Amino acid sequence: MKNIKIEINLDVFESVSKLPVSIQKLMDKAHKARDRAYAPYSSFKVGAALQLNSGEIITGNNQENAAYPSGLCAERVAIFYAGSQYPEATIHSMAISAKSLHSKITKAVPPCGACRQVLAEYEVKQNSLIEIYFMGESGKVVKSNSVKDILPLIFDSTFL
Ligand code: THU
């Protein structure tokens, strides 16, 4: 038996003001998108903003549904929109902001497993890494240099 240890790398910024200015702007777009989320069932609003290499910024937010599983997370709304409108674009970075209408979230909220899997697909498709910055309503911002750091052992098309 052999034991394998996997090391992941995350950077933690004390607050938004410690981020590079371009990422502060991206996070601001994520906050604004978050506040437009349609989340009447969970009251948990999430916004995502993608920086494309072209300079364009794409945003998305969670869209819920009375048939709960029919809803979609903010991250996938944004990524699928980018994929459908700009199929040749490269996504450089993603900022994610989450807010609950019940209590103030000060912990950084990472993307869910399904969104990580979708991010992995796009990293493979574009053959370059996507920086991911995530946070709650306020507080620390966590940065992952690639989805590989938050989704070790990714499943991709090489297994098919
Ligand atoms: N949600 C997101 O938009 N992104 C995530 O990564 C986690 C969860 C949404 C889905 C649902 O509308 C609400 O947050 C509560 O789970």
Short mmCIF file of N, CA and C and ligand atoms in Angstrom, two decimals:
data_model
loop_
_atom_site.label_atom_id
_atom_site.label_comp_id
_atom_site.label_asym_id
_atom_site.label_seq_id
_atom_site.Cartn_x
_atom_site.Cartn_y
_atom_site.Cartn_z
N MET A 1 0.84 -1.18 0.00
CA MET A 1 0.00 0.00 0.00
C MET A 1 0.89 1.24 0.00
N LYS A 2 0.48 2.18 -0.83
CA LYS A 2 1.22 3.44 -0.91
C LYS A 2 0.27 4.56 -0.52
N ASN A 3 0.77 5.52 0.21
CA ASN A 3 -0.08 6.64 0.60
C ASN A 3 0.31 7.86 -0.24
N ILE A 4 -0.70 8.54 -0.77
CA ILE A 4 -0.42 9.73 -1.58
C ILE A 4 -0.95 10.96 -0.84
N LYS A 5 -0.10 11.95 -0.69
CA LYS A 5 -0.56 13.20 -0.07
C LYS A 5 -0.69 14.25 -1.16
N ILE A 6 -1.80 14.97 -1.14
CA ILE A 6 -2.01 16.01 -2.14
C ILE A 6 -1.96 17.37 -1.45
N GLU A 7 -1.10 18.24 -1.97
CA GLU A 7 -0.98 19.56 -1.36
C GLU A 7 -1.73 20.57 -2.21
N ILE A 8 -2.49 21.43 -1.59
CA ILE A 8 -3.15 22.48 -2.37
C ILE A 8 -2.65 23.84 -1.90
N ASN A 9 -2.80 24.82 -2.78
CA ASN A 9 -2.29 26.15 -2.53
C ASN A 9 -3.40 27.17 -2.58
N LEU A 10 -3.57 27.94 -1.53
CA LEU A 10 -4.58 29.01 -1.54
C LEU A 10 -3.93 30.27 -0.98
N ASP A 11 -4.25 31.42 -1.55
CA ASP A 11 -3.80 32.70 -0.99
C ASP A 11 -4.98 33.34 -0.26
N VAL A 12 -4.71 33.93 0.88
CA VAL A 12 -5.79 34.57 1.64
C VAL A 12 -5.49 36.07 1.77
N PHE A 13 -6.41 36.88 1.32
CA PHE A 13 -6.31 38.34 1.44
C PHE A 13 -7.20 38.77 2.60
N GLU A 14 -6.71 39.64 3.45
CA GLU A 14 -7.46 40.05 4.65
C GLU A 14 -8.79 40.72 4.33
N SER A 15 -8.83 41.42 3.21
CA SER A 15 -10.08 42.09 2.79
C SER A 15 -9.96 42.45 1.32
N VAL A 16 -11.08 42.89 0.75
CA VAL A 16 -11.10 43.28 -0.67
C VAL A 16 -10.04 44.34 -0.97
N SER A 17 -9.83 45.25 -0.02
CA SER A 17 -8.89 46.36 -0.28
C SER A 17 -7.45 45.89 -0.47
N LYS A 18 -7.15 44.65 -0.08
CA LYS A 18 -5.79 44.11 -0.25
C LYS A 18 -5.60 43.44 -1.62
N LEU A 19 -6.69 43.32 -2.37
CA LEU A 19 -6.60 42.68 -3.70
C LEU A 19 -6.00 43.64 -4.71
N PRO A 20 -5.41 43.11 -5.81
CA PRO A 20 -5.02 44.00 -6.91
C PRO A 20 -6.24 44.80 -7.38
N VAL A 21 -6.01 46.03 -7.83
CA VAL A 21 -7.14 46.90 -8.18
C VAL A 21 -8.06 46.27 -9.23
N SER A 22 -7.48 45.58 -10.22
CA SER A 22 -8.31 44.97 -11.27
C SER A 22 -9.25 43.91 -10.67
N ILE A 23 -8.78 43.21 -9.64
CA ILE A 23 -9.62 42.18 -9.01
C ILE A 23 -10.65 42.82 -8.08
N GLN A 24 -10.29 43.94 -7.48
CA GLN A 24 -11.29 44.68 -6.67
C GLN A 24 -12.47 45.07 -7.56
N LYS A 25 -12.14 45.51 -8.78
CA LYS A 25 -13.21 45.91 -9.72
C LYS A 25 -14.05 44.71 -10.11
N LEU A 26 -13.37 43.57 -10.33
CA LEU A 26 -14.09 42.35 -10.71
C LEU A 26 -15.00 41.92 -9.55
N MET A 27 -14.49 42.00 -8.32
CA MET A 27 -15.29 41.61 -7.16
C MET A 27 -16.48 42.54 -6.99
N ASP A 28 -16.29 43.81 -7.32
CA ASP A 28 -17.39 44.75 -7.23
C ASP A 28 -18.52 44.36 -8.20
N LYS A 29 -18.12 43.90 -9.39
CA LYS A 29 -19.13 43.42 -10.37
C LYS A 29 -19.84 42.18 -9.81
N ALA A 30 -19.08 41.32 -9.11
CA ALA A 30 -19.69 40.11 -8.52
C ALA A 30 -20.69 40.51 -7.44
N HIS A 31 -20.34 41.51 -6.62
CA HIS A 31 -21.27 41.99 -5.58
C HIS A 31 -22.57 42.49 -6.22
N LYS A 32 -22.40 43.27 -7.29
CA LYS A 32 -23.59 43.87 -7.93
C LYS A 32 -24.45 42.77 -8.56
N ALA A 33 -23.79 41.80 -9.19
CA ALA A 33 -24.54 40.68 -9.79
C ALA A 33 -25.25 39.90 -8.69
N ARG A 34 -24.55 39.68 -7.57
CA ARG A 34 -25.13 38.96 -6.42
C ARG A 34 -26.43 39.61 -5.98
N ASP A 35 -26.44 40.92 -5.91
CA ASP A 35 -27.63 41.62 -5.42
C ASP A 35 -28.81 41.52 -6.39
N ARG A 36 -28.53 41.10 -7.63
CA ARG A 36 -29.62 40.91 -8.61
C ARG A 36 -30.06 39.45 -8.68
N ALA A 37 -29.49 38.57 -7.83
CA ALA A 37 -29.81 37.14 -7.88
C ALA A 37 -31.30 36.90 -7.64
N TYR A 38 -31.78 35.80 -8.20
CA TYR A 38 -33.17 35.40 -7.95
C TYR A 38 -33.11 34.19 -7.01
N ALA A 39 -33.24 34.46 -5.71
CA ALA A 39 -33.07 33.40 -4.71
C ALA A 39 -34.17 33.45 -3.66
N PRO A 40 -35.45 33.36 -4.11
CA PRO A 40 -36.54 33.50 -3.14
C PRO A 40 -36.67 32.30 -2.19
N TYR A 41 -36.07 31.17 -2.52
CA TYR A 41 -36.23 29.96 -1.69
C TYR A 41 -35.14 29.85 -0.64
N SER A 42 -33.91 30.14 -1.01
CA SER A 42 -32.82 30.00 -0.04
C SER A 42 -32.46 31.34 0.62
N SER A 43 -32.84 32.43 -0.01
CA SER A 43 -32.41 33.77 0.45
C SER A 43 -30.88 33.85 0.52
N PHE A 44 -30.22 33.01 -0.28
CA PHE A 44 -28.76 32.98 -0.31
C PHE A 44 -28.36 33.45 -1.71
N LYS A 45 -27.85 34.66 -1.77
CA LYS A 45 -27.57 35.26 -3.08
C LYS A 45 -26.09 35.16 -3.41
N VAL A 46 -25.82 34.74 -4.63
CA VAL A 46 -24.42 34.58 -5.07
C VAL A 46 -24.24 35.32 -6.39
N GLY A 47 -23.10 35.97 -6.53
CA GLY A 47 -22.76 36.64 -7.79
C GLY A 47 -21.40 36.17 -8.26
N ALA A 48 -21.24 36.08 -9.57
CA ALA A 48 -19.96 35.68 -10.13
C ALA A 48 -19.61 36.63 -11.27
N ALA A 49 -18.35 37.01 -11.35
CA ALA A 49 -17.89 37.87 -12.45
C ALA A 49 -16.66 37.23 -13.07
N LEU A 50 -16.68 37.14 -14.38
CA LEU A 50 -15.57 36.52 -15.12
C LEU A 50 -14.81 37.59 -15.89
N GLN A 51 -13.50 37.56 -15.77
CA GLN A 51 -12.67 38.46 -16.59
C GLN A 51 -12.17 37.66 -17.77
N LEU A 52 -12.56 38.07 -18.97
CA LEU A 52 -12.06 37.40 -20.18
C LEU A 52 -10.76 38.07 -20.61
N ASN A 53 -9.95 37.33 -21.35
CA ASN A 53 -8.68 37.91 -21.81
C ASN A 53 -8.90 39.10 -22.75
N SER A 54 -10.07 39.15 -23.39
CA SER A 54 -10.39 40.27 -24.29
C SER A 54 -10.61 41.56 -23.50
N GLY A 55 -10.74 41.44 -22.18
CA GLY A 55 -11.02 42.62 -21.35
C GLY A 55 -12.48 42.65 -20.92
N GLU A 56 -13.31 41.92 -21.63
CA GLU A 56 -14.75 41.87 -21.33
C GLU A 56 -15.00 41.22 -19.97
N ILE A 57 -15.99 41.72 -19.24
CA ILE A 57 -16.40 41.10 -17.96
C ILE A 57 -17.82 40.54 -18.12
N ILE A 58 -17.99 39.28 -17.75
CA ILE A 58 -19.29 38.61 -17.83
C ILE A 58 -19.74 38.33 -16.40
N THR A 59 -21.00 38.61 -16.10
CA THR A 59 -21.47 38.32 -14.74
C THR A 59 -22.66 37.36 -14.77
N GLY A 60 -22.90 36.74 -13.63
CA GLY A 60 -24.04 35.84 -13.48
C GLY A 60 -24.42 35.78 -12.02
N ASN A 61 -25.62 35.28 -11.76
CA ASN A 61 -26.05 35.12 -10.36
C ASN A 61 -26.96 33.89 -10.27
N ASN A 62 -27.19 33.42 -9.05
CA ASN A 62 -28.00 32.20 -8.95
C ASN A 62 -29.45 32.47 -9.30
N GLN A 63 -30.03 31.50 -10.00
CA GLN A 63 -31.40 31.56 -10.47
C GLN A 63 -32.13 30.34 -9.93
N GLU A 64 -33.00 30.57 -8.96
CA GLU A 64 -33.69 29.44 -8.31
C GLU A 64 -35.03 29.16 -8.99
N ASN A 65 -35.61 28.04 -8.58
CA ASN A 65 -36.85 27.58 -9.21
C ASN A 65 -37.69 26.86 -8.16
N ALA A 66 -39.02 26.94 -8.31
CA ALA A 66 -39.93 26.25 -7.38
C ALA A 66 -39.65 24.75 -7.39
N ALA A 67 -39.25 24.22 -8.55
CA ALA A 67 -38.75 22.84 -8.62
C ALA A 67 -37.25 22.95 -8.35
N TYR A 68 -36.87 22.85 -7.08
CA TYR A 68 -35.53 23.26 -6.63
C TYR A 68 -34.35 22.89 -7.54
N PRO A 69 -34.25 21.60 -7.97
CA PRO A 69 -33.04 21.24 -8.75
C PRO A 69 -32.97 21.91 -10.13
N SER A 70 -34.06 22.55 -10.54
CA SER A 70 -34.03 23.23 -11.85
C SER A 70 -33.28 24.55 -11.79
N GLY A 71 -32.97 25.03 -10.59
CA GLY A 71 -32.22 26.28 -10.47
C GLY A 71 -30.76 26.07 -10.84
N LEU A 72 -30.03 27.16 -10.92
CA LEU A 72 -28.60 27.06 -11.28
C LEU A 72 -27.77 28.06 -10.47
N CYS A 73 -26.56 27.63 -10.13
CA CYS A 73 -25.63 28.47 -9.37
C CYS A 73 -25.13 29.64 -10.21
N ALA A 74 -24.72 30.69 -9.52
CA ALA A 74 -24.19 31.90 -10.15
C ALA A 74 -23.01 31.60 -11.07
N GLU A 75 -22.11 30.76 -10.59
CA GLU A 75 -20.88 30.49 -11.33
C GLU A 75 -21.19 29.86 -12.68
N ARG A 76 -22.12 28.88 -12.66
CA ARG A 76 -22.44 28.22 -13.93
C ARG A 76 -23.25 29.11 -14.85
N VAL A 77 -24.11 29.98 -14.30
CA VAL A 77 -24.84 30.93 -15.14
C VAL A 77 -23.82 31.78 -15.91
N ALA A 78 -22.81 32.27 -15.18
CA ALA A 78 -21.80 33.15 -15.81
C ALA A 78 -20.94 32.38 -16.82
N ILE A 79 -20.46 31.19 -16.43
CA ILE A 79 -19.56 30.44 -17.31
C ILE A 79 -20.28 29.99 -18.58
N PHE A 80 -21.52 29.50 -18.41
CA PHE A 80 -22.24 29.02 -19.59
C PHE A 80 -22.61 30.18 -20.52
N TYR A 81 -22.89 31.33 -19.94
CA TYR A 81 -23.16 32.50 -20.78
C TYR A 81 -21.90 32.85 -21.59
N ALA A 82 -20.77 32.87 -20.89
CA ALA A 82 -19.50 33.19 -21.58
C ALA A 82 -19.24 32.15 -22.67
N GLY A 83 -19.46 30.87 -22.34
CA GLY A 83 -19.22 29.80 -23.31
C GLY A 83 -20.14 29.89 -24.51
N SER A 84 -21.38 30.36 -24.27
CA SER A 84 -22.33 30.42 -25.39
C SER A 84 -22.13 31.66 -26.25
N GLN A 85 -21.74 32.77 -25.62
CA GLN A 85 -21.61 34.03 -26.37
C GLN A 85 -20.20 34.26 -26.92
N TYR A 86 -19.20 33.74 -26.22
CA TYR A 86 -17.81 33.97 -26.63
C TYR A 86 -17.07 32.63 -26.63
N PRO A 87 -17.43 31.73 -27.53
CA PRO A 87 -16.87 30.37 -27.48
C PRO A 87 -15.36 30.31 -27.63
N GLU A 88 -14.77 31.34 -28.22
CA GLU A 88 -13.32 31.33 -28.40
C GLU A 88 -12.59 32.07 -27.27
N ALA A 89 -13.33 32.65 -26.35
CA ALA A 89 -12.70 33.47 -25.32
C ALA A 89 -11.94 32.63 -24.30
N THR A 90 -10.95 33.25 -23.68
CA THR A 90 -10.23 32.62 -22.57
C THR A 90 -10.66 33.33 -21.29
N ILE A 91 -11.05 32.54 -20.31
CA ILE A 91 -11.42 33.13 -19.01
C ILE A 91 -10.15 33.25 -18.18
N HIS A 92 -9.84 34.46 -17.77
CA HIS A 92 -8.62 34.69 -16.98
C HIS A 92 -8.88 34.48 -15.49
N SER A 93 -9.99 35.06 -15.01
CA SER A 93 -10.25 34.97 -13.57
C SER A 93 -11.74 35.05 -13.28
N MET A 94 -12.09 34.61 -12.08
CA MET A 94 -13.49 34.63 -11.65
C MET A 94 -13.55 35.15 -10.22
N ALA A 95 -14.47 36.08 -9.96
CA ALA A 95 -14.69 36.57 -8.59
C ALA A 95 -16.08 36.11 -8.16
N ILE A 96 -16.18 35.64 -6.93
CA ILE A 96 -17.45 35.11 -6.42
C ILE A 96 -17.77 35.79 -5.08
N SER A 97 -19.01 36.23 -4.96
CA SER A 97 -19.44 36.91 -3.74
C SER A 97 -20.77 36.32 -3.29
N ALA A 98 -20.90 36.01 -2.00
CA ALA A 98 -22.13 35.39 -1.49
C ALA A 98 -22.68 36.18 -0.31
N LYS A 99 -24.00 36.25 -0.25
CA LYS A 99 -24.65 37.00 0.84
C LYS A 99 -25.94 36.28 1.24
N SER A 100 -26.15 36.11 2.54
CA SER A 100 -27.41 35.52 3.01
C SER A 100 -28.29 36.63 3.53
N LEU A 101 -29.60 36.52 3.26
CA LEU A 101 -30.52 37.54 3.78
C LEU A 101 -30.86 37.24 5.24
N HIS A 102 -30.38 36.08 5.75
CA HIS A 102 -30.68 35.69 7.14
C HIS A 102 -29.59 36.12 8.12
N SER A 103 -28.34 36.05 7.69
CA SER A 103 -27.24 36.38 8.60
C SER A 103 -26.05 36.88 7.78
N LYS A 104 -25.18 37.60 8.42
CA LYS A 104 -24.05 38.18 7.68
C LYS A 104 -22.95 37.12 7.51
N ILE A 105 -22.59 36.85 6.27
CA ILE A 105 -21.54 35.85 6.00
C ILE A 105 -20.19 36.55 5.93
N THR A 106 -19.31 36.18 6.85
CA THR A 106 -17.97 36.78 6.83
C THR A 106 -16.92 35.74 6.41
N LYS A 107 -17.36 34.49 6.25
CA LYS A 107 -16.43 33.45 5.77
C LYS A 107 -16.43 33.44 4.26
N ALA A 108 -15.28 33.13 3.66
CA ALA A 108 -15.22 33.05 2.20
C ALA A 108 -16.00 31.81 1.74
N VAL A 109 -16.90 32.01 0.78
CA VAL A 109 -17.77 30.92 0.32
C VAL A 109 -17.22 30.36 -1.00
N PRO A 110 -16.73 29.13 -0.98
CA PRO A 110 -16.17 28.55 -2.21
C PRO A 110 -17.25 28.04 -3.16
N PRO A 111 -16.92 27.88 -4.44
CA PRO A 111 -17.91 27.33 -5.38
C PRO A 111 -18.26 25.88 -5.04
N CYS A 112 -19.48 25.48 -5.31
CA CYS A 112 -19.92 24.11 -5.00
C CYS A 112 -19.20 23.11 -5.92
N GLY A 113 -19.34 21.86 -5.62
CA GLY A 113 -18.65 20.81 -6.38
C GLY A 113 -19.01 20.80 -7.86
N ALA A 114 -20.30 20.98 -8.16
CA ALA A 114 -20.72 20.95 -9.57
C ALA A 114 -20.10 22.12 -10.34
N CYS A 115 -20.02 23.28 -9.70
CA CYS A 115 -19.40 24.44 -10.36
C CYS A 115 -17.91 24.22 -10.54
N ARG A 116 -17.27 23.56 -9.59
CA ARG A 116 -15.84 23.25 -9.74
C ARG A 116 -15.63 22.34 -10.94
N GLN A 117 -16.50 21.37 -11.10
CA GLN A 117 -16.38 20.44 -12.23
C GLN A 117 -16.53 21.21 -13.55
N VAL A 118 -17.46 22.16 -13.58
CA VAL A 118 -17.66 22.96 -14.81
C VAL A 118 -16.43 23.85 -15.06
N LEU A 119 -15.90 24.43 -14.00
CA LEU A 119 -14.67 25.23 -14.16
C LEU A 119 -13.54 24.36 -14.71
N ALA A 120 -13.46 23.13 -14.23
CA ALA A 120 -12.40 22.21 -14.69
C ALA A 120 -12.53 21.98 -16.20
N GLU A 121 -13.76 21.82 -16.67
CA GLU A 121 -13.99 21.59 -18.11
C GLU A 121 -13.45 22.78 -18.92
N TYR A 122 -13.70 23.99 -18.42
CA TYR A 122 -13.28 25.17 -19.17
C TYR A 122 -11.77 25.39 -19.11
N GLU A 123 -11.14 25.01 -18.01
CA GLU A 123 -9.67 25.08 -17.96
C GLU A 123 -9.07 24.15 -19.01
N VAL A 124 -9.65 22.96 -19.13
CA VAL A 124 -9.15 22.01 -20.13
C VAL A 124 -9.44 22.55 -21.53
N LYS A 125 -10.66 23.03 -21.73
CA LYS A 125 -11.07 23.53 -23.06
C LYS A 125 -10.17 24.67 -23.52
N GLN A 126 -9.87 25.60 -22.64
CA GLN A 126 -9.08 26.77 -23.06
C GLN A 126 -7.58 26.57 -22.85
N ASN A 127 -7.22 25.44 -22.25
CA ASN A 127 -5.81 25.10 -22.03
C ASN A 127 -5.07 26.17 -21.24
N SER A 128 -5.76 26.78 -20.29
CA SER A 128 -5.07 27.70 -19.36
C SER A 128 -5.87 27.77 -18.06
N LEU A 129 -5.15 28.16 -17.01
CA LEU A 129 -5.75 28.16 -15.68
C LEU A 129 -6.69 29.34 -15.47
N ILE A 130 -7.64 29.17 -14.57
CA ILE A 130 -8.56 30.25 -14.22
C ILE A 130 -8.33 30.59 -12.74
N GLU A 131 -7.99 31.84 -12.46
CA GLU A 131 -7.83 32.26 -11.07
C GLU A 131 -9.22 32.42 -10.47
N ILE A 132 -9.39 31.93 -9.25
CA ILE A 132 -10.72 32.01 -8.61
C ILE A 132 -10.58 32.74 -7.28
N TYR A 133 -11.33 33.83 -7.13
CA TYR A 133 -11.34 34.61 -5.88
C TYR A 133 -12.73 34.48 -5.29
N PHE A 134 -12.84 34.08 -4.01
CA PHE A 134 -14.17 33.96 -3.43
C PHE A 134 -14.24 34.55 -2.03
N MET A 135 -15.44 35.03 -1.70
CA MET A 135 -15.63 35.68 -0.40
C MET A 135 -17.10 35.61 0.02
N GLY A 136 -17.38 36.04 1.26
CA GLY A 136 -18.76 36.17 1.72
C GLY A 136 -19.21 37.60 1.47
N GLU A 137 -20.04 38.09 2.37
CA GLU A 137 -20.51 39.47 2.20
C GLU A 137 -19.38 40.46 2.51
N SER A 138 -18.55 40.07 3.48
CA SER A 138 -17.37 40.88 3.83
C SER A 138 -16.31 39.93 4.36
N GLY A 139 -15.17 40.46 4.73
CA GLY A 139 -14.13 39.61 5.32
C GLY A 139 -13.09 39.17 4.31
N LYS A 140 -12.45 38.06 4.64
CA LYS A 140 -11.31 37.58 3.85
C LYS A 140 -11.73 37.15 2.44
N VAL A 141 -10.77 37.30 1.52
CA VAL A 141 -10.97 36.80 0.16
C VAL A 141 -9.94 35.69 -0.05
N VAL A 142 -10.41 34.55 -0.52
CA VAL A 142 -9.50 33.43 -0.79
C VAL A 142 -9.28 33.33 -2.29
N LYS A 143 -8.01 33.11 -2.66
CA LYS A 143 -7.68 32.96 -4.08
C LYS A 143 -7.10 31.58 -4.34
N SER A 144 -7.64 30.95 -5.37
CA SER A 144 -7.07 29.70 -5.84
C SER A 144 -6.53 29.98 -7.25
N ASN A 145 -5.31 29.54 -7.54
CA ASN A 145 -4.72 29.84 -8.85
C ASN A 145 -5.31 29.03 -9.98
N SER A 146 -6.04 28.00 -9.60
CA SER A 146 -6.63 27.10 -10.59
C SER A 146 -7.70 26.28 -9.90
N VAL A 147 -8.66 25.79 -10.66
CA VAL A 147 -9.66 24.91 -10.07
C VAL A 147 -9.00 23.63 -9.54
N LYS A 148 -7.81 23.31 -10.08
CA LYS A 148 -7.12 22.09 -9.64
C LYS A 148 -6.85 22.12 -8.13
N ASP A 149 -6.68 23.33 -7.59
CA ASP A 149 -6.39 23.43 -6.15
C ASP A 149 -7.63 23.20 -5.29
N ILE A 150 -8.82 23.42 -5.86
CA ILE A 150 -10.01 23.18 -5.04
C ILE A 150 -10.76 21.94 -5.51
N LEU A 151 -10.26 21.32 -6.56
CA LEU A 151 -10.85 20.06 -7.03
C LEU A 151 -9.73 19.12 -7.46
N PRO A 152 -9.04 18.54 -6.47
CA PRO A 152 -7.98 17.59 -6.84
C PRO A 152 -8.62 16.37 -7.51
N LEU A 153 -7.86 15.65 -8.29
CA LEU A 153 -8.33 14.44 -8.99
C LEU A 153 -9.50 14.76 -9.91
N ILE A 154 -9.35 15.79 -10.74
CA ILE A 154 -10.47 16.14 -11.62
C ILE A 154 -10.77 15.01 -12.59
N PHE A 155 -12.04 14.93 -12.92
CA PHE A 155 -12.48 14.00 -13.96
C PHE A 155 -12.58 14.81 -15.25
N ASP A 156 -11.81 14.42 -16.26
CA ASP A 156 -11.91 15.13 -17.54
C ASP A 156 -12.01 14.13 -18.69
N SER A 157 -12.03 14.66 -19.90
CA SER A 157 -12.32 13.82 -21.08
C SER A 157 -11.25 12.77 -21.34
N THR A 158 -10.08 12.91 -20.74
CA THR A 158 -9.04 11.91 -20.98
C THR A 158 -9.44 10.54 -20.43
N PHE A 159 -10.42 10.51 -19.51
CA PHE A 159 -10.87 9.22 -18.96
C PHE A 159 -11.92 8.55 -19.84
N LEU A 160 -12.47 9.30 -20.79
CA LEU A 160 -13.59 8.76 -21.58
C LEU A 160 -13.10 7.80 -22.65
N1 THU B 1 -25.17 28.64 -4.94
C1 THU B 1 -24.43 29.27 -5.91
O1 THU B 1 -24.96 30.10 -6.67
N2 THU B 1 -23.13 28.96 -6.01
C2 THU B 1 -22.48 28.04 -5.24
O2 THU B 1 -21.33 27.71 -5.51
C3 THU B 1 -23.16 27.49 -4.07
C4 THU B 1 -24.63 27.66 -4.03
C5 THU B 1 -26.60 28.95 -4.85
C6 THU B 1 -27.50 27.80 -5.24
C7 THU B 1 -28.76 28.14 -4.49
O3 THU B 1 -29.53 29.04 -5.29
C8 THU B 1 -28.27 28.88 -3.25
O4 THU B 1 -26.95 29.27 -3.53
C9 THU B 1 -28.28 28.01 -2.00
O5 THU B 1 -27.61 26.82 -2.18
#
